[in-house]
Structures are given as structure tokens and as C-alpha cells.
CSV table of C-alpha atoms in Angstrom, one decimal:
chain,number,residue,atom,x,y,z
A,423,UNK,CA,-11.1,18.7,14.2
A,424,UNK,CA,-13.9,20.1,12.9
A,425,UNK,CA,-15.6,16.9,10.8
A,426,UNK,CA,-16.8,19.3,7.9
A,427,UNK,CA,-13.0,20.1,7.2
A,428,UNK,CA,-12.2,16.3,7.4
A,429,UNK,CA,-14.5,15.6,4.6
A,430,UNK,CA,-13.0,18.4,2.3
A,431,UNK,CA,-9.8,16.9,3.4
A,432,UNK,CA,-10.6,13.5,2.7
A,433,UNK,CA,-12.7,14.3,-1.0
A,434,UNK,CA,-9.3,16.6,-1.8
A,435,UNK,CA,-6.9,13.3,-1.6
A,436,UNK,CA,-9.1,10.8,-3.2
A,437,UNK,CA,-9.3,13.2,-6.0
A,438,UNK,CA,-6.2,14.4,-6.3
A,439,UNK,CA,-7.6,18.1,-6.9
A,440,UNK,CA,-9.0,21.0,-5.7
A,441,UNK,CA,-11.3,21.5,-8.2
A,442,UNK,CA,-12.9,18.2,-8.9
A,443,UNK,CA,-13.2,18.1,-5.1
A,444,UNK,CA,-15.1,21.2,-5.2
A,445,UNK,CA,-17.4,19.8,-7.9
A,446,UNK,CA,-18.1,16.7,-6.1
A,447,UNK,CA,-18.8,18.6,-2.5
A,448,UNK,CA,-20.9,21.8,-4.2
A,449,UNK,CA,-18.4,24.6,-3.2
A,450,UNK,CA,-15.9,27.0,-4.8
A,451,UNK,CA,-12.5,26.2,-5.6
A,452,UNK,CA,-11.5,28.9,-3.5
A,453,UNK,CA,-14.0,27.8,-0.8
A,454,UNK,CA,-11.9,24.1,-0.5
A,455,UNK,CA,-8.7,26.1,-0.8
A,456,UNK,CA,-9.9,28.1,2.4
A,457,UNK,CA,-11.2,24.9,4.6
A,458,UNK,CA,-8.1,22.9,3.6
A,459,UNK,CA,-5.9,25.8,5.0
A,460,UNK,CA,-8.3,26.0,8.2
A,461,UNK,CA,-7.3,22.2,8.8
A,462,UNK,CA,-4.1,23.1,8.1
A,463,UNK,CA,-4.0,25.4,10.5
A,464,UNK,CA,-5.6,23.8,13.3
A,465,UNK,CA,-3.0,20.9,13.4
A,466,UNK,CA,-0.2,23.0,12.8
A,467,UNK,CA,1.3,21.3,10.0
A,468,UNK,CA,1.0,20.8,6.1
A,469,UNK,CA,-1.5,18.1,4.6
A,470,UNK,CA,-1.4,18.9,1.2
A,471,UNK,CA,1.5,19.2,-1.3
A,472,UNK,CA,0.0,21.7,-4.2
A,473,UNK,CA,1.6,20.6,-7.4
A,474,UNK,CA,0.8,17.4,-8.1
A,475,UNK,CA,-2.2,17.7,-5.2
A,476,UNK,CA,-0.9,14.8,-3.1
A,477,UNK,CA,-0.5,14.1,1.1
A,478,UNK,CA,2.4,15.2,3.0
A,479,UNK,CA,3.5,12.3,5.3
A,480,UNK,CA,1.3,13.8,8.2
A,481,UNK,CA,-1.9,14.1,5.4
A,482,UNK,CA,-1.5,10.3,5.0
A,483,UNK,CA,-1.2,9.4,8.9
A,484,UNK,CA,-5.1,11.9,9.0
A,485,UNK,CA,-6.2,10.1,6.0
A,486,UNK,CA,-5.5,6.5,8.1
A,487,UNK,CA,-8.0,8.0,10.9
A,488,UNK,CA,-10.2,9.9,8.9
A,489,UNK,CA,-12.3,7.1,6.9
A,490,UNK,CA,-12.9,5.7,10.4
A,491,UNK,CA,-14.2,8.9,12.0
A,492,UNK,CA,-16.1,10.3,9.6
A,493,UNK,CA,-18.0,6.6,9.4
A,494,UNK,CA,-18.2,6.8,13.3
A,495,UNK,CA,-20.3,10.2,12.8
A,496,UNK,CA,-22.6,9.1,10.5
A,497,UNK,CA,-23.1,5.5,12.2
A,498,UNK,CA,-24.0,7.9,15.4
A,499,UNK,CA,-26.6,10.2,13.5
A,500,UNK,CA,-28.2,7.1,11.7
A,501,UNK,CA,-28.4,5.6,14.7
A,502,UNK,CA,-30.1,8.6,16.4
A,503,UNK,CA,-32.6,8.6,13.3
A,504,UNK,CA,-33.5,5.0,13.3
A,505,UNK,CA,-34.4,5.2,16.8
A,506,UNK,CA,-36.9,7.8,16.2
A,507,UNK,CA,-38.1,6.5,13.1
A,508,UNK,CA,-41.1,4.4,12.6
A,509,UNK,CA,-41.2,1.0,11.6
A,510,UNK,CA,-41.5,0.9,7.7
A,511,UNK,CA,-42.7,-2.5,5.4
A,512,UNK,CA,-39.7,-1.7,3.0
A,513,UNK,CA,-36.9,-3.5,4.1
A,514,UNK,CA,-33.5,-3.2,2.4
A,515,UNK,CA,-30.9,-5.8,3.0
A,516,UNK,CA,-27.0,-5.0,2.4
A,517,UNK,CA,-25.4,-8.8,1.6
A,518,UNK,CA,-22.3,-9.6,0.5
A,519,UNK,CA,-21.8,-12.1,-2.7
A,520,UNK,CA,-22.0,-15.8,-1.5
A,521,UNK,CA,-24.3,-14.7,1.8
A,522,UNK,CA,-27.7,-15.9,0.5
A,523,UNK,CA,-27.4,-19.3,0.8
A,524,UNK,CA,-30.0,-21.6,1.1
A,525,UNK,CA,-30.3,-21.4,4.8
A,526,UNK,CA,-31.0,-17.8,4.4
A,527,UNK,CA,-33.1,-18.1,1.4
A,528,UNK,CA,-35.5,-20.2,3.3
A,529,UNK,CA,-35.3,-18.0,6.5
A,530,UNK,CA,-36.0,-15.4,4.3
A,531,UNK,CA,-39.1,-17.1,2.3
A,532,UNK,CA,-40.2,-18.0,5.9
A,533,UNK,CA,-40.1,-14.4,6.9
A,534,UNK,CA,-42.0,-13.4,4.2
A,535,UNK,CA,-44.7,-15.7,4.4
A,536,UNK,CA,-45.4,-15.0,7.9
A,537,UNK,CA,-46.0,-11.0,6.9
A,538,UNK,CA,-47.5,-10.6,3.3
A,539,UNK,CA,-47.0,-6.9,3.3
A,540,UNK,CA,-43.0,-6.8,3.6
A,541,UNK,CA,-41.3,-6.0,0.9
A,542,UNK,CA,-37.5,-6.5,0.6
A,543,UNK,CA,-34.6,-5.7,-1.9
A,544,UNK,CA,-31.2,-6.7,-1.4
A,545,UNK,CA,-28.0,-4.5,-2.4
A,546,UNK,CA,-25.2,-7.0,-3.5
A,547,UNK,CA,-21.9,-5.0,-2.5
A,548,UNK,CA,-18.9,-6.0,-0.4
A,549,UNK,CA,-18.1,-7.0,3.1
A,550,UNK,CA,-16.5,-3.5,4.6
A,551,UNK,CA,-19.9,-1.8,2.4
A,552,UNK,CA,-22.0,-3.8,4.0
A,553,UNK,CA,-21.5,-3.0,6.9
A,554,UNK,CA,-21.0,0.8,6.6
A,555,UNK,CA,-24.7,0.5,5.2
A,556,UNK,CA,-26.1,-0.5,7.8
A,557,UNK,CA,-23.8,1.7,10.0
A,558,UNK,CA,-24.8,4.8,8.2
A,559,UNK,CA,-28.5,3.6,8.0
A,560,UNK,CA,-28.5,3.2,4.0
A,561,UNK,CA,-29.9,-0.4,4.9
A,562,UNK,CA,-32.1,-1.8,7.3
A,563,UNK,CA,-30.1,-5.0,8.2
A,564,UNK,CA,-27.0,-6.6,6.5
A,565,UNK,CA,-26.0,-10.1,5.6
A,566,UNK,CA,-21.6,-10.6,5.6
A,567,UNK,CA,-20.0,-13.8,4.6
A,568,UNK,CA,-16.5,-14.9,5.0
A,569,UNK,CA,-13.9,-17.5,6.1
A,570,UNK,CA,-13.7,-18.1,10.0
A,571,UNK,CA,-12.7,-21.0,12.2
A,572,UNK,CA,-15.8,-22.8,13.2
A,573,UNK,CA,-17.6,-20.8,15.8
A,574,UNK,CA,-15.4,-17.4,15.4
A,575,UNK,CA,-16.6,-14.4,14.3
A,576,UNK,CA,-15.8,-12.9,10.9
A,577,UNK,CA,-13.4,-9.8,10.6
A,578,UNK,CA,-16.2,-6.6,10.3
A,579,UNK,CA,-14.7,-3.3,9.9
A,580,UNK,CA,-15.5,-1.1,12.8
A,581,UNK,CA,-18.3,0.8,12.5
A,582,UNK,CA,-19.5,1.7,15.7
A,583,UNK,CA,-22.0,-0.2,17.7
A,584,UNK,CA,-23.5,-3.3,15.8
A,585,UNK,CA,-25.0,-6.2,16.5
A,586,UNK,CA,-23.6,-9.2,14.8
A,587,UNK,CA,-24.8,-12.8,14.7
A,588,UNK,CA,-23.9,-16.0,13.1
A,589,UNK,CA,-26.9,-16.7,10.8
A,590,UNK,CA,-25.0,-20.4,9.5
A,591,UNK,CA,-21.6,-22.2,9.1
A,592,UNK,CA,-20.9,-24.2,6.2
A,593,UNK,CA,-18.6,-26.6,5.2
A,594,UNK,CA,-15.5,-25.1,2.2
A,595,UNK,CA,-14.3,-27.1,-0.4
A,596,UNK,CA,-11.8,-26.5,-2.8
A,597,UNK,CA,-13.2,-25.9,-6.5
A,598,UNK,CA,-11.0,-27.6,-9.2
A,599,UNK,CA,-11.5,-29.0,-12.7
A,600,UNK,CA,-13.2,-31.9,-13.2
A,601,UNK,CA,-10.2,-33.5,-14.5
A,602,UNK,CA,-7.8,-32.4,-12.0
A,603,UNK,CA,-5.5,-35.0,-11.3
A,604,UNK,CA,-6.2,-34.0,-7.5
A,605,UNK,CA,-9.4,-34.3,-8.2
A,606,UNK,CA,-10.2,-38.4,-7.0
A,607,UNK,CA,-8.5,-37.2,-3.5
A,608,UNK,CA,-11.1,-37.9,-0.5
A,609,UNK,CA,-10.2,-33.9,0.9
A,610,UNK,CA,-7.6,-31.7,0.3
A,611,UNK,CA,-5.1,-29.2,2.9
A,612,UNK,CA,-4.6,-25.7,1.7
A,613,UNK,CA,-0.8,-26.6,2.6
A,614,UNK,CA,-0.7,-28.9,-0.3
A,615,UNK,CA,-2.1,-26.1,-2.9
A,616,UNK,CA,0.6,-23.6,-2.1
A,617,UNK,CA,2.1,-24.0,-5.8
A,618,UNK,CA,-1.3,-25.0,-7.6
A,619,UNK,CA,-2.9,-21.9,-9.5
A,620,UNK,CA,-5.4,-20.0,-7.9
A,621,UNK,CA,-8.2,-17.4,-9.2
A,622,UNK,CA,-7.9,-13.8,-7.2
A,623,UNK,CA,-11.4,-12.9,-6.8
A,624,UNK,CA,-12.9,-11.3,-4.4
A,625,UNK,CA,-15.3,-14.5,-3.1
A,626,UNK,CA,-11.8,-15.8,-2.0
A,627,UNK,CA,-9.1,-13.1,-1.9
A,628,UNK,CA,-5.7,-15.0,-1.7
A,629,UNK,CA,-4.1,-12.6,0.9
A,630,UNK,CA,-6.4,-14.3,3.3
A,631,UNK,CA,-5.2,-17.6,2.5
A,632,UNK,CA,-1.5,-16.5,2.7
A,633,UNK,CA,-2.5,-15.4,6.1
A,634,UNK,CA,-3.2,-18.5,6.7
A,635,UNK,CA,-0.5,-20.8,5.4
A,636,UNK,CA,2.3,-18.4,3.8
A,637,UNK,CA,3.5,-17.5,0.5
A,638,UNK,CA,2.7,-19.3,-2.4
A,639,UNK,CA,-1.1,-19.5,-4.5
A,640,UNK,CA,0.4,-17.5,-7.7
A,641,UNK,CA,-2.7,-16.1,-9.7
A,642,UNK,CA,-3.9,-18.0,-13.0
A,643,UNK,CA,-5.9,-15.4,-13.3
A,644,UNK,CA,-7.6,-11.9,-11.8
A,645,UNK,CA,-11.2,-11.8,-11.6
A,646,UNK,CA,-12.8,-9.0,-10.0
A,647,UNK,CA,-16.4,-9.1,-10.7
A,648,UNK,CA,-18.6,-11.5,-7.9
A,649,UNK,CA,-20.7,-13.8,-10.1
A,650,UNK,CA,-20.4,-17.3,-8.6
A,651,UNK,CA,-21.3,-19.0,-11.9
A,652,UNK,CA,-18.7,-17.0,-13.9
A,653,UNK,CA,-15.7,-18.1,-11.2
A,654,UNK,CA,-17.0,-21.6,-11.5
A,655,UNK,CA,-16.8,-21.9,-15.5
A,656,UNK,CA,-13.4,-20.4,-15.1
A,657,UNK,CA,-12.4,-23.3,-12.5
A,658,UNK,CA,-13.8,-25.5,-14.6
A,659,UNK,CA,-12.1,-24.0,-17.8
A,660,UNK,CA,-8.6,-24.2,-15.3
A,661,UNK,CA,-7.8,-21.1,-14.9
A,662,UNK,CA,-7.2,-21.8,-11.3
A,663,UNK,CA,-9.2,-23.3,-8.4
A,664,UNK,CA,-10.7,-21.7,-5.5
A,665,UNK,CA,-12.6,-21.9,-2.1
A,666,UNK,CA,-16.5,-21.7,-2.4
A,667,UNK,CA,-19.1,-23.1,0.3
A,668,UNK,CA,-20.2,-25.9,-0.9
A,669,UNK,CA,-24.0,-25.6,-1.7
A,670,UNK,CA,-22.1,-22.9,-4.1
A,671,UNK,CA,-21.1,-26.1,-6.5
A,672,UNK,CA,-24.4,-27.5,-6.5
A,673,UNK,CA,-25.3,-28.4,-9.9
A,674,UNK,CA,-21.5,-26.7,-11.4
A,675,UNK,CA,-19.2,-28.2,-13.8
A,676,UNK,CA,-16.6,-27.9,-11.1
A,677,UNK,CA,-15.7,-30.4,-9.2
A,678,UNK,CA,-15.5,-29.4,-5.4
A,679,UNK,CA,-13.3,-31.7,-2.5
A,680,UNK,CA,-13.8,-30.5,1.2
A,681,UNK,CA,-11.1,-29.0,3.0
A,682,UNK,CA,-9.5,-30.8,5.3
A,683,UNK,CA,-6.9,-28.4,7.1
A,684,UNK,CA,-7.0,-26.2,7.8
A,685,UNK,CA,-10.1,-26.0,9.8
A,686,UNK,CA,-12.3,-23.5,8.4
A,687,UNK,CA,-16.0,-22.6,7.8
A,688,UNK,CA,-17.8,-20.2,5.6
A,689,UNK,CA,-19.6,-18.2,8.4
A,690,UNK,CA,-22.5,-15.3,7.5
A,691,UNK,CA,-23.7,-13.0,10.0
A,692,UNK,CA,-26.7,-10.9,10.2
A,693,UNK,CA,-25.6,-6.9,11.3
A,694,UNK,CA,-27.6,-4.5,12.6
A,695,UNK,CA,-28.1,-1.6,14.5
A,696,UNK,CA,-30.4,-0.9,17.4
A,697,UNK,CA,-33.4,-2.3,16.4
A,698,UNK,CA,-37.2,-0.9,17.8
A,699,UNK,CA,-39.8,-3.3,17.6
A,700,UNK,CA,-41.3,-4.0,13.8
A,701,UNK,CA,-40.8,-5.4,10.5
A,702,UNK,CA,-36.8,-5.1,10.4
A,703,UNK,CA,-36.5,-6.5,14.3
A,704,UNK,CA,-39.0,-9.6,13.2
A,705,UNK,CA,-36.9,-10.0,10.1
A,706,UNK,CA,-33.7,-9.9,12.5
A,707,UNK,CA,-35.2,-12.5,14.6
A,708,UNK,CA,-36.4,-15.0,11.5
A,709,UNK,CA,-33.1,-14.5,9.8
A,710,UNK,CA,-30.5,-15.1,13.1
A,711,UNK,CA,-32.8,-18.4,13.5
């Protein structure tokens, strides 16, 4: 499949229209029309219904491949590029919400110190973003956080070749009210908070802890933005508890008891690509410790 025709196909369905596609791609209307039917022909079967502009049941099964592939491609080329490129003092770091903790803070302030002239900014965004930054070459190195058992590696969408490596492991607690009447408790299981009120926010998305245990956490309340301070006055207001790392709490109006089962760890790796010898490979080395 010719990957040009993917992308038409792919900006077609997310839009839901010919038209807007063709604004967002810089072609005609009748240009998309043309490359959707060349797709169409090439497999053989329908992709698009036309009114409402929607997948056919063989459009969704493409659209389930196509994100990968067309990541894939553009991992490959940045990779390529970043080979032949030369080693730059600008430096920009893809991390994910609660990645910057103090052990990478310091590693960080260390780095700098040690070379006066680099300069780094850091793009907050989410786990899978992350790492198709760094994939796709849009950042020099990237910093993921998530739950793990201790010593496992976190669940990265696949990108292609990457290098990923535990930067630290920290101990989770479970953020609750001051007040809480579970709040005097030495630690606490995630078993025992099944009925409890949880926030849904994206620092601890509660399909990961049904994984874990099974149904139950009902939402007090949605939160989809990824300020730690704002999650923690809303614990602490009780609109529901959470899990946090625990320097996270430092100095909060929450209260935070560790978790005692079941065994987990909030993990953050460094990612990146093939690295040739410079600023972004010492960084690599001062940050993975």
C-alpha cells in the first residue's frame, strides 16, 4: 500500500470528510476523492461509506494497522536523519506529567553543569506522544512514567527501534483527605479501595487499576488536564483519591499512605533512538545514571 494513500485514508476518517481532509493535507477535494478510490482499488474492497463519511468494517480493520505503519515510516526516516545529523547544543526532551522527579531533576542539573552551553526545553505531553517524538525525531530523548512491578518495564507503544531505560523506581501511595477515616492506616491494598471514590485523570487512569484488581473504583470525578497540584487540592477537597509517587505529596494538603499490595512502583524511563556521540548521548548517559 502505497503510504501516501494511507495518510489520505487515515486524515479522511479522523475527519469525517473529504473536504476538511483536503484542507488539512493541501490538495483538492477531487484530488482525496481520487487517492481514496486508488486505495480502494488496490485492496479490492470499499473503505469509505460516502454519506455520512464513515469506515466500512474493512476501513476500520486498515485504520487498526495504519497509525502503526505510518509511525513505523516516519520513526525509520528520523532515524536515517539523526544518524547523519550533527550533534546540536539544543536539546529537546519529550516527558510525560509526573516524570521529572527529583532524581531526574538533579541528573538533569548535573548534566547541565558539566556542559554550560546545553540548552534544554521539555515538551510536557503524554506517554504514547512521547514516545512517537522521539520516534519520529520531533525530540532528542524522552522521559515516560508509569505504574510497573518493581524492576518491569513500562507498556511503550511500538514505535520501532528504541532504547529504553529505567532512569528510577519509586515507591506509590495512595492520595486521600486528610481526614479520611482510612487515613491513620499504616498502608493500604488497592483491593480494599474497590468501592472508595476515585479521580479519572490521566496521572492514574482507573482502567489500569481495574486491570489490576477488577471492577469497582466508580469516578467522583473526571479530570483530564495533568497538573499535580490541581489533582491534589481535589483529593484533598474529596473528590476522590488517587495513586501519585510519593515525592509527588511533598509539601500537599493530601495525605498520602503507601501501597501495600499490590506490589507496584512508579517506574520512568529514558527513550531514545540511535544515538551518535554528543550532547544528546552525554545527556542519555547522565540521565540513565
Amino acid at each position: 500500500m502505497d503510504p501516501h494513500l494511507l495518510t489520505t485514508f487515515v486524515t479522511v476518517a479522523r475527519h469525517g470528510s473529504f473536504s476538511a481532509a483536503a484542507a488539512e493535507l493541501g490538495y483538492t477535494q477531487s484530488a482525496v476523492s481520487q487517492q481514496i478510490a486508488a486505495l480502494e482499488a488496490d485492496l479490492g474492497l470499499p473503505l469509505l461509506l460516502r454519506r455520512p463519511v464513515e469506515p466500512t468494517e474493512a476501513g476500520r480493520r486498515l485504520l487498526e494497522h495504519a497509525g502503526p505503519l505510518l509511525l513505523r515510516l516516519r520513526a525509520a526516516r528520523a532515524d536515517v536523519l539523526r544518524a547523519a545529523a550533527r550533534p546540536g547544543h539544543r536539546l529537546r526532551l519529550a516527558v510525560t506529567p509526573l516524570a521529572v522527579n527529583p532524581v531526574v531533576a538533579a541528573r538533569l542539573a548535573r548534566a547541565r553543569a558539566g556542559n554550560p552551553r546545553l540548552e534544554v526545553s521539555l515538551h510536557t505531553c503524554g506517554r504514547d506522544q512521547a514516545v512517537a517524538m522521539v520516534a519520529e525525531g520531533r525530540a532528542d530523548l524522552g522521559l515516560a512514567d508509569g505504574l510497573a512491578a518493581p524492576s518491569d518495564p513500562l507498556r511503550l507503544l511500538d514505535a520501532g527501534p528504541m532504547t529504553a531505560v529505567g532512569v528510577s523506581e519509586e515507591e506509590l501511595v495512595v492520595a486521600l483527605p486528610a481526614g479520611h477515616p482510612l487515613a491513620g492506616r499504616a498502608a493500604l491494598a488497592l483491593a480494599d479501595l474497590v468501592d472508595a471514590r476515585w479521580l479519572q485523570t490521566p496521572l492514574c487512569p482507573l482502567a489500569r487499576l481495574r486491570d489490576l484488581v477488577g471492577d469497582g473504583f466508580p469516578v467522583g470525578l473526571d479530570y483530564q488536564g495533568d497538573n499535580v497540584h490541581t489533582v491534589l487540592n481535589l483529593v484533598a477537597a474529596g473528590h476522590g483519591l488517587t495513586l501519585l509517587p510519593a515525592s509527588a505529596l511533598s509539601g500537599a494538603a493530601a495525605a498520602g499512605l503507601p501501597l501495600a499490595a499490590p506490589r507496584l512502583v512508579h517506574r520512568v524511563e529514558l527513550l531514545h533512538g540511535a544515538l551518535p556521540p554528543g550532547p544528546a548521548a552525554d545527556l542519555a548517559a547522565v540521565l540513565s545514571g
